[in-house]
mmCIF file with all atom_site columns, C-alpha atoms in Angstrom:
data_model
loop_
_atom_site.group_PDB
_atom_site.id
_atom_site.type_symbol
_atom_site.label_atom_id
_atom_site.label_alt_id
_atom_site.label_comp_id
_atom_site.label_asym_id
_atom_site.label_entity_id
_atom_site.label_seq_id
_atom_site.pdbx_PDB_ins_code
_atom_site.Cartn_x
_atom_site.Cartn_y
_atom_site.Cartn_z
_atom_site.occupancy
_atom_site.B_iso_or_equiv
_atom_site.pdbx_formal_charge
_atom_site.auth_seq_id
_atom_site.auth_comp_id
_atom_site.auth_asym_id
_atom_site.auth_atom_id
_atom_site.pdbx_PDB_model_num
ATOM 1   C CA . UNK A 1 1   ? 41.553  18.566  -30.505 1.00 46.00 ? 1014 UNK A CA 1
ATOM 2   C CA . UNK A 1 2   ? 39.580  16.148  -31.291 1.00 47.00 ? 1015 UNK A CA 1
ATOM 3   C CA . UNK A 1 3   ? 37.056  16.386  -34.287 1.00 55.00 ? 1016 UNK A CA 1
ATOM 4   C CA . UNK A 1 4   ? 33.707  15.376  -34.016 1.00 50.00 ? 1017 UNK A CA 1
ATOM 5   C CA . UNK A 1 5   ? 31.088  14.091  -36.639 1.00 53.00 ? 1018 UNK A CA 1
ATOM 6   C CA . UNK A 1 6   ? 27.942  16.731  -35.969 1.00 53.00 ? 1019 UNK A CA 1
ATOM 7   C CA . UNK A 1 7   ? 25.629  13.918  -37.386 1.00 56.00 ? 1020 UNK A CA 1
ATOM 8   C CA . UNK A 1 8   ? 26.792  11.552  -34.768 1.00 52.00 ? 1021 UNK A CA 1
ATOM 9   C CA . UNK A 1 9   ? 26.558  14.385  -31.690 1.00 51.00 ? 1022 UNK A CA 1
ATOM 10  C CA . UNK A 1 10  ? 23.173  14.616  -32.647 1.00 55.00 ? 1023 UNK A CA 1
ATOM 11  C CA . UNK A 1 11  ? 22.369  11.425  -33.017 1.00 57.00 ? 1024 UNK A CA 1
ATOM 12  C CA . UNK A 1 12  ? 24.584  10.531  -28.888 1.00 54.00 ? 1025 UNK A CA 1
ATOM 13  C CA . UNK A 1 13  ? 21.958  13.666  -28.039 1.00 55.00 ? 1026 UNK A CA 1
ATOM 14  C CA . UNK A 1 14  ? 18.690  11.630  -28.978 1.00 54.00 ? 1027 UNK A CA 1
ATOM 15  C CA . UNK A 1 15  ? 20.102  8.706   -27.875 1.00 54.00 ? 1028 UNK A CA 1
ATOM 16  C CA . UNK A 1 16  ? 20.725  10.708  -24.183 1.00 57.00 ? 1029 UNK A CA 1
ATOM 17  C CA . UNK A 1 17  ? 17.521  12.507  -23.971 1.00 56.00 ? 1030 UNK A CA 1
ATOM 18  C CA . UNK A 1 18  ? 15.662  8.986   -24.818 1.00 53.00 ? 1031 UNK A CA 1
ATOM 19  C CA . UNK A 1 19  ? 17.373  7.241   -22.090 1.00 54.00 ? 1032 UNK A CA 1
ATOM 20  C CA . UNK A 1 20  ? 16.773  9.957   -19.889 1.00 51.00 ? 1033 UNK A CA 1
ATOM 21  C CA . UNK A 1 21  ? 13.350  10.140  -20.761 1.00 51.00 ? 1034 UNK A CA 1
ATOM 22  C CA . UNK A 1 22  ? 13.005  5.514   -20.488 1.00 49.00 ? 1035 UNK A CA 1
ATOM 23  C CA . UNK A 1 23  ? 14.315  6.309   -16.739 1.00 46.00 ? 1036 UNK A CA 1
ATOM 24  C CA . UNK A 1 24  ? 12.082  9.217   -15.089 1.00 44.00 ? 1037 UNK A CA 1
ATOM 25  C CA . UNK A 1 25  ? 8.787   7.142   -16.949 1.00 43.00 ? 1038 UNK A CA 1
ATOM 26  C CA . UNK A 1 26  ? 9.947   3.775   -15.116 1.00 43.00 ? 1039 UNK A CA 1
ATOM 27  C CA . UNK A 1 27  ? 9.611   5.315   -11.738 1.00 43.00 ? 1040 UNK A CA 1
ATOM 28  C CA . UNK A 1 28  ? 6.345   5.027   -11.414 1.00 44.00 ? 1041 UNK A CA 1
ATOM 29  C CA . UNK A 1 29  ? 6.308   1.663   -12.238 1.00 47.00 ? 1042 UNK A CA 1
ATOM 30  C CA . UNK A 1 30  ? 8.235   -0.069  -9.222  1.00 55.00 ? 1043 UNK A CA 1
ATOM 31  C CA . UNK A 1 31  ? 6.840   1.471   -6.364  1.00 77.00 ? 1044 UNK A CA 1
ATOM 32  C CA . UNK A 1 32  ? 5.706   -0.751  -4.171  1.00 84.00 ? 1045 UNK A CA 1
ATOM 33  C CA . UNK A 1 33  ? 3.271   -0.108  -0.705  1.00 86.00 ? 1046 UNK A CA 1
ATOM 34  C CA . UNK A 1 34  ? 5.853   0.363   1.307   1.00 89.00 ? 1047 UNK A CA 1
ATOM 35  C CA . UNK A 1 35  ? 6.783   3.156   -0.954  1.00 89.00 ? 1048 UNK A CA 1
ATOM 36  C CA . UNK A 1 36  ? 3.849   5.007   -1.023  1.00 89.00 ? 1049 UNK A CA 1
ATOM 37  C CA . UNK A 1 37  ? 4.014   4.739   3.015   1.00 90.00 ? 1050 UNK A CA 1
ATOM 38  C CA . UNK A 1 38  ? 7.151   6.534   3.210   1.00 92.00 ? 1051 UNK A CA 1
ATOM 39  C CA . UNK A 1 39  ? 5.721   8.984   0.401   1.00 90.00 ? 1052 UNK A CA 1
ATOM 40  C CA . UNK A 1 40  ? 2.991   10.503  2.555   1.00 89.00 ? 1053 UNK A CA 1
ATOM 41  C CA . UNK A 1 41  ? 3.966   9.477   5.745   1.00 91.00 ? 1054 UNK A CA 1
ATOM 42  C CA . UNK A 1 42  ? 5.431   12.828  6.579   1.00 90.00 ? 1055 UNK A CA 1
ATOM 43  C CA . UNK A 1 43  ? 2.585   15.502  4.643   1.00 88.00 ? 1056 UNK A CA 1
ATOM 44  C CA . UNK A 1 44  ? -0.012  18.126  6.668   1.00 87.00 ? 1057 UNK A CA 1
ATOM 45  C CA . UNK A 1 45  ? -2.468  16.495  8.446   1.00 87.00 ? 1058 UNK A CA 1
ATOM 46  C CA . UNK A 1 46  ? -1.394  12.700  7.441   1.00 90.00 ? 1059 UNK A CA 1
ATOM 47  C CA . UNK A 1 47  ? -2.030  9.937   10.354  1.00 91.00 ? 1060 UNK A CA 1
ATOM 48  C CA . UNK A 1 48  ? 0.445   7.451   10.035  1.00 93.00 ? 1061 UNK A CA 1
ATOM 49  C CA . UNK A 1 49  ? 0.688   4.729   12.479  1.00 92.00 ? 1062 UNK A CA 1
ATOM 50  C CA . UNK A 1 50  ? 3.633   1.945   12.202  1.00 94.00 ? 1063 UNK A CA 1
ATOM 51  C CA . UNK A 1 51  ? 2.721   -0.449  15.202  1.00 91.00 ? 1064 UNK A CA 1
ATOM 52  C CA . UNK A 1 52  ? 5.526   -3.486  15.755  1.00 92.00 ? 1065 UNK A CA 1
ATOM 53  C CA . UNK A 1 53  ? 4.299   -7.359  16.742  1.00 91.00 ? 1066 UNK A CA 1
ATOM 54  C CA . UNK A 1 54  ? 4.891   -5.947  20.225  1.00 90.00 ? 1067 UNK A CA 1
ATOM 55  C CA . UNK A 1 55  ? 2.960   -3.480  19.770  1.00 89.00 ? 1068 UNK A CA 1
ATOM 56  C CA . UNK A 1 56  ? -0.044  -4.653  18.538  1.00 86.00 ? 1069 UNK A CA 1
ATOM 57  C CA . UNK A 1 57  ? -0.501  -7.593  20.798  1.00 86.00 ? 1070 UNK A CA 1
ATOM 58  C CA . UNK A 1 58  ? -0.084  -5.071  23.633  1.00 85.00 ? 1071 UNK A CA 1
ATOM 59  C CA . UNK A 1 59  ? -3.439  -4.117  22.186  1.00 83.00 ? 1072 UNK A CA 1
ATOM 60  C CA . UNK A 1 60  ? -5.495  -6.762  21.458  1.00 81.00 ? 1073 UNK A CA 1
ATOM 61  C CA . UNK A 1 61  ? -4.296  -8.194  24.911  1.00 78.00 ? 1074 UNK A CA 1
ATOM 62  C CA . UNK A 1 62  ? -6.877  -6.066  26.152  1.00 79.00 ? 1075 UNK A CA 1
ATOM 63  C CA . UNK A 1 63  ? -9.965  -7.318  24.492  1.00 76.00 ? 1076 UNK A CA 1
ATOM 64  C CA . UNK A 1 64  ? -12.608 -9.856  25.782  1.00 77.00 ? 1077 UNK A CA 1
ATOM 65  C CA . UNK A 1 65  ? -12.442 -11.668 22.605  1.00 76.00 ? 1078 UNK A CA 1
ATOM 66  C CA . UNK A 1 66  ? -9.999  -14.535 22.529  1.00 79.00 ? 1079 UNK A CA 1
ATOM 67  C CA . UNK A 1 67  ? -9.999  -14.762 18.770  1.00 77.00 ? 1080 UNK A CA 1
ATOM 68  C CA . UNK A 1 68  ? -8.609  -11.314 18.679  1.00 76.00 ? 1081 UNK A CA 1
ATOM 69  C CA . UNK A 1 69  ? -6.481  -12.347 20.843  1.00 80.00 ? 1082 UNK A CA 1
ATOM 70  C CA . UNK A 1 70  ? -5.037  -15.107 19.300  1.00 81.00 ? 1083 UNK A CA 1
ATOM 71  C CA . UNK A 1 71  ? -5.019  -13.615 16.459  1.00 81.00 ? 1084 UNK A CA 1
ATOM 72  C CA . UNK A 1 72  ? -2.628  -11.058 17.521  1.00 84.00 ? 1085 UNK A CA 1
ATOM 73  C CA . UNK A 1 73  ? -0.108  -13.806 17.549  1.00 87.00 ? 1086 UNK A CA 1
ATOM 74  C CA . UNK A 1 74  ? -0.295  -13.886 14.095  1.00 88.00 ? 1087 UNK A CA 1
ATOM 75  C CA . UNK A 1 75  ? 0.387   -10.739 12.674  1.00 90.00 ? 1088 UNK A CA 1
ATOM 76  C CA . UNK A 1 76  ? 3.755   -9.423  12.878  1.00 93.00 ? 1089 UNK A CA 1
ATOM 77  C CA . UNK A 1 77  ? 3.252   -5.606  11.896  1.00 93.00 ? 1090 UNK A CA 1
ATOM 78  C CA . UNK A 1 78  ? 0.427   -2.738  10.629  1.00 92.00 ? 1091 UNK A CA 1
ATOM 79  C CA . UNK A 1 79  ? 1.050   0.173   8.903   1.00 94.00 ? 1092 UNK A CA 1
ATOM 80  C CA . UNK A 1 80  ? -2.204  2.602   8.582   1.00 93.00 ? 1093 UNK A CA 1
ATOM 81  C CA . UNK A 1 81  ? -2.180  5.999   5.997   1.00 91.00 ? 1094 UNK A CA 1
ATOM 82  C CA . UNK A 1 82  ? -4.951  8.222   7.294   1.00 90.00 ? 1095 UNK A CA 1
ATOM 83  C CA . UNK A 1 83  ? -5.880  11.278  5.401   1.00 88.00 ? 1096 UNK A CA 1
ATOM 84  C CA . UNK A 1 84  ? -9.210  12.298  7.349   1.00 81.00 ? 1097 UNK A CA 1
ATOM 85  C CA . UNK A 1 85  ? -8.260  16.107  6.951   1.00 80.00 ? 1098 UNK A CA 1
ATOM 86  C CA . UNK A 1 86  ? -5.951  16.712  4.233   1.00 83.00 ? 1099 UNK A CA 1
ATOM 87  C CA . UNK A 1 87  ? -6.869  18.030  1.365   1.00 85.00 ? 1100 UNK A CA 1
ATOM 88  C CA . UNK A 1 88  ? -8.972  16.990  -1.231  1.00 84.00 ? 1101 UNK A CA 1
ATOM 89  C CA . UNK A 1 89  ? -5.495  17.077  -3.675  1.00 87.00 ? 1102 UNK A CA 1
ATOM 90  C CA . UNK A 1 90  ? -3.262  14.976  -1.497  1.00 87.00 ? 1103 UNK A CA 1
ATOM 91  C CA . UNK A 1 91  ? -6.026  12.644  -1.285  1.00 85.00 ? 1104 UNK A CA 1
ATOM 92  C CA . UNK A 1 92  ? -6.352  12.753  -4.956  1.00 86.00 ? 1105 UNK A CA 1
ATOM 93  C CA . UNK A 1 93  ? -2.537  11.603  -5.049  1.00 88.00 ? 1106 UNK A CA 1
ATOM 94  C CA . UNK A 1 94  ? -2.622  8.816   -2.552  1.00 86.00 ? 1107 UNK A CA 1
ATOM 95  C CA . UNK A 1 95  ? -5.087  7.656   -5.352  1.00 84.00 ? 1108 UNK A CA 1
ATOM 96  C CA . UNK A 1 96  ? -3.236  7.817   -7.995  1.00 86.00 ? 1109 UNK A CA 1
ATOM 97  C CA . UNK A 1 97  ? -0.372  6.568   -6.161  1.00 86.00 ? 1110 UNK A CA 1
ATOM 98  C CA . UNK A 1 98  ? -2.158  3.801   -5.394  1.00 84.00 ? 1111 UNK A CA 1
ATOM 99  C CA . UNK A 1 99  ? -3.242  3.289   -8.722  1.00 81.00 ? 1112 UNK A CA 1
ATOM 100 C CA . UNK A 1 100 ? -0.001  3.120   -10.114 1.00 83.00 ? 1113 UNK A CA 1
ATOM 101 C CA . UNK A 1 101 ? 1.377   0.331   -7.244  1.00 80.00 ? 1114 UNK A CA 1
ATOM 102 C CA . UNK A 1 102 ? 3.486   -2.753  -8.910  1.00 78.00 ? 1115 UNK A CA 1
ATOM 103 C CA . UNK A 1 103 ? 1.208   -5.344  -6.590  1.00 80.00 ? 1116 UNK A CA 1
ATOM 104 C CA . UNK A 1 104 ? 3.344   -8.052  -7.712  1.00 81.00 ? 1117 UNK A CA 1
ATOM 105 C CA . UNK A 1 105 ? 2.005   -11.012 -5.815  1.00 85.00 ? 1118 UNK A CA 1
ATOM 106 C CA . UNK A 1 106 ? -1.123  -9.279  -4.595  1.00 88.00 ? 1119 UNK A CA 1
ATOM 107 C CA . UNK A 1 107 ? -4.003  -11.165 -4.673  1.00 88.00 ? 1120 UNK A CA 1
ATOM 108 C CA . UNK A 1 108 ? -7.154  -8.316  -5.209  1.00 87.00 ? 1121 UNK A CA 1
ATOM 109 C CA . UNK A 1 109 ? -10.103 -10.431 -2.579  1.00 85.00 ? 1122 UNK A CA 1
ATOM 110 C CA . UNK A 1 110 ? -12.171 -7.701  -2.528  1.00 83.00 ? 1123 UNK A CA 1
ATOM 111 C CA . UNK A 1 111 ? -13.423 -4.860  -4.316  1.00 86.00 ? 1124 UNK A CA 1
ATOM 112 C CA . UNK A 1 112 ? -15.830 -2.315  -3.631  1.00 85.00 ? 1125 UNK A CA 1
ATOM 113 C CA . UNK A 1 113 ? -17.506 0.957   -5.322  1.00 85.00 ? 1126 UNK A CA 1
ATOM 114 C CA . UNK A 1 114 ? -20.963 1.824   -3.463  1.00 83.00 ? 1127 UNK A CA 1
ATOM 115 C CA . UNK A 1 115 ? -22.511 5.300   -2.784  1.00 82.00 ? 1128 UNK A CA 1
ATOM 116 C CA . UNK A 1 116 ? -19.653 6.601   -2.825  1.00 78.00 ? 1129 UNK A CA 1
ATOM 117 C CA . UNK A 1 117 ? -17.239 4.082   -0.839  1.00 83.00 ? 1130 UNK A CA 1
ATOM 118 C CA . UNK A 1 118 ? -13.902 2.313   -2.311  1.00 85.00 ? 1131 UNK A CA 1
ATOM 119 C CA . UNK A 1 119 ? -12.753 -0.362  -0.976  1.00 86.00 ? 1132 UNK A CA 1
ATOM 120 C CA . UNK A 1 120 ? -10.178 -2.179  -2.104  1.00 87.00 ? 1133 UNK A CA 1
ATOM 121 C CA . UNK A 1 121 ? -8.643  -5.346  -0.300  1.00 86.00 ? 1134 UNK A CA 1
ATOM 122 C CA . UNK A 1 122 ? -5.356  -7.878  -1.427  1.00 87.00 ? 1135 UNK A CA 1
ATOM 123 C CA . UNK A 1 123 ? -3.986  -10.355 -0.076  1.00 88.00 ? 1136 UNK A CA 1
ATOM 124 C CA . UNK A 1 124 ? -0.468  -11.635 -0.746  1.00 91.00 ? 1137 UNK A CA 1
ATOM 125 C CA . UNK A 1 125 ? -0.144  -15.740 0.747   1.00 89.00 ? 1138 UNK A CA 1
ATOM 126 C CA . UNK A 1 126 ? -1.193  -18.957 0.292   1.00 88.00 ? 1139 UNK A CA 1
ATOM 127 C CA . UNK A 1 127 ? -4.951  -21.032 0.686   1.00 84.00 ? 1140 UNK A CA 1
ATOM 128 C CA . UNK A 1 128 ? -3.982  -21.827 4.024   1.00 87.00 ? 1141 UNK A CA 1
ATOM 129 C CA . UNK A 1 129 ? -1.953  -18.637 4.900   1.00 89.00 ? 1142 UNK A CA 1
ATOM 130 C CA . UNK A 1 130 ? -1.576  -14.798 4.451   1.00 89.00 ? 1143 UNK A CA 1
ATOM 131 C CA . UNK A 1 131 ? 1.879   -12.816 4.605   1.00 92.00 ? 1144 UNK A CA 1
ATOM 132 C CA . UNK A 1 132 ? 0.580   -9.380  4.309   1.00 91.00 ? 1145 UNK A CA 1
ATOM 133 C CA . UNK A 1 133 ? -2.959  -7.557  3.707   1.00 88.00 ? 1146 UNK A CA 1
ATOM 134 C CA . UNK A 1 134 ? -3.270  -4.475  1.938   1.00 90.00 ? 1147 UNK A CA 1
ATOM 135 C CA . UNK A 1 135 ? -6.496  -2.396  3.024   1.00 88.00 ? 1148 UNK A CA 1
ATOM 136 C CA . UNK A 1 136 ? -7.209  0.764   0.824   1.00 88.00 ? 1149 UNK A CA 1
ATOM 137 C CA . UNK A 1 137 ? -10.704 2.462   2.043   1.00 87.00 ? 1150 UNK A CA 1
ATOM 138 C CA . UNK A 1 138 ? -11.993 6.029   -0.246  1.00 82.00 ? 1151 UNK A CA 1
ATOM 139 C CA . UNK A 1 139 ? -15.015 7.735   0.509   1.00 80.00 ? 1152 UNK A CA 1
ATOM 140 C CA . UNK A 1 140 ? -15.753 11.441  0.350   1.00 72.00 ? 1153 UNK A CA 1
ATOM 141 C CA . UNK A 1 141 ? -14.317 12.379  3.989   1.00 76.00 ? 1154 UNK A CA 1
ATOM 142 C CA . UNK A 1 142 ? -11.738 10.399  4.482   1.00 80.00 ? 1155 UNK A CA 1
ATOM 143 C CA . UNK A 1 143 ? -9.159  7.967   2.172   1.00 86.00 ? 1156 UNK A CA 1
ATOM 144 C CA . UNK A 1 144 ? -7.371  5.459   4.623   1.00 89.00 ? 1157 UNK A CA 1
ATOM 145 C CA . UNK A 1 145 ? -4.643  2.917   3.466   1.00 90.00 ? 1158 UNK A CA 1
ATOM 146 C CA . UNK A 1 146 ? -3.531  -0.298  5.866   1.00 91.00 ? 1159 UNK A CA 1
ATOM 147 C CA . UNK A 1 147 ? -0.762  -2.957  5.444   1.00 92.00 ? 1160 UNK A CA 1
ATOM 148 C CA . UNK A 1 148 ? -0.731  -5.866  7.747   1.00 91.00 ? 1161 UNK A CA 1
ATOM 149 C CA . UNK A 1 149 ? 2.093   -7.885  7.986   1.00 93.00 ? 1162 UNK A CA 1
ATOM 150 C CA . UNK A 1 150 ? 2.016   -11.803 9.417   1.00 92.00 ? 1163 UNK A CA 1
ATOM 151 C CA . UNK A 1 151 ? 1.343   -15.539 9.529   1.00 90.00 ? 1164 UNK A CA 1
ATOM 152 C CA . UNK A 1 152 ? -2.423  -14.908 9.668   1.00 86.00 ? 1165 UNK A CA 1
ATOM 153 C CA . UNK A 1 153 ? -3.823  -17.915 8.794   1.00 83.00 ? 1166 UNK A CA 1
ATOM 154 C CA . UNK A 1 154 ? -7.539  -16.923 7.318   1.00 79.00 ? 1167 UNK A CA 1
ATOM 155 C CA . UNK A 1 155 ? -9.518  -19.129 8.886   1.00 80.00 ? 1168 UNK A CA 1
ATOM 156 C CA . UNK A 1 156 ? -8.710  -17.234 11.937  1.00 75.00 ? 1169 UNK A CA 1
ATOM 157 C CA . UNK A 1 157 ? -9.649  -14.055 9.927   1.00 71.00 ? 1170 UNK A CA 1
ATOM 158 C CA . UNK A 1 158 ? -13.182 -15.417 9.444   1.00 70.00 ? 1171 UNK A CA 1
ATOM 159 C CA . UNK A 1 159 ? -14.008 -16.729 12.860  1.00 69.00 ? 1172 UNK A CA 1
ATOM 160 C CA . UNK A 1 160 ? -13.647 -12.654 13.966  1.00 62.00 ? 1173 UNK A CA 1
ATOM 161 C CA . UNK A 1 161 ? -16.031 -11.945 11.520  1.00 60.00 ? 1174 UNK A CA 1
ATOM 162 C CA . UNK A 1 162 ? -18.140 -14.063 12.564  1.00 65.00 ? 1175 UNK A CA 1
ATOM 163 C CA . UNK A 1 163 ? -17.543 -13.062 16.366  1.00 59.00 ? 1176 UNK A CA 1
ATOM 164 C CA . UNK A 1 164 ? -18.151 -9.270  15.661  1.00 52.00 ? 1177 UNK A CA 1
ATOM 165 C CA . UNK A 1 165 ? -21.933 -9.783  12.974  1.00 51.00 ? 1178 UNK A CA 1
ATOM 166 C CA . UNK A 1 166 ? -23.416 -12.255 16.377  1.00 54.00 ? 1179 UNK A CA 1
#
């Protein structure tokens, strides 16, 4: 038989409990945007779209706007998560998950909080190329999260905004 000092056993239990608590508290810290999509995409009353480059190109090719067609060549993929008819508790859960995200290299470019609608847009990339764009929209009715990946020239986005506002 092995004789164990009760004091050492107590210290070992405290150490193991402390490590377990630390590990569980850190699970929310390292979440990425893709983790959020994976967590919510199969929930009830949630619309999830995962569009490939070919699907985006096909959809935008029917547009009469040549700038939009040109932009579609620069997009590699798009994910959309919409909680239109979901419960308020699920929307709150998504909002909290979004708030806990580790955005890493993403830069916040737009933040709007007006008349109950909140919009946050973040980008990852350089001044000449956007590699990823995240759009989060929350209001009384809807909660939508969009991620666009690609190699998009920001000037192309400006051209589309200009063409849509004429």
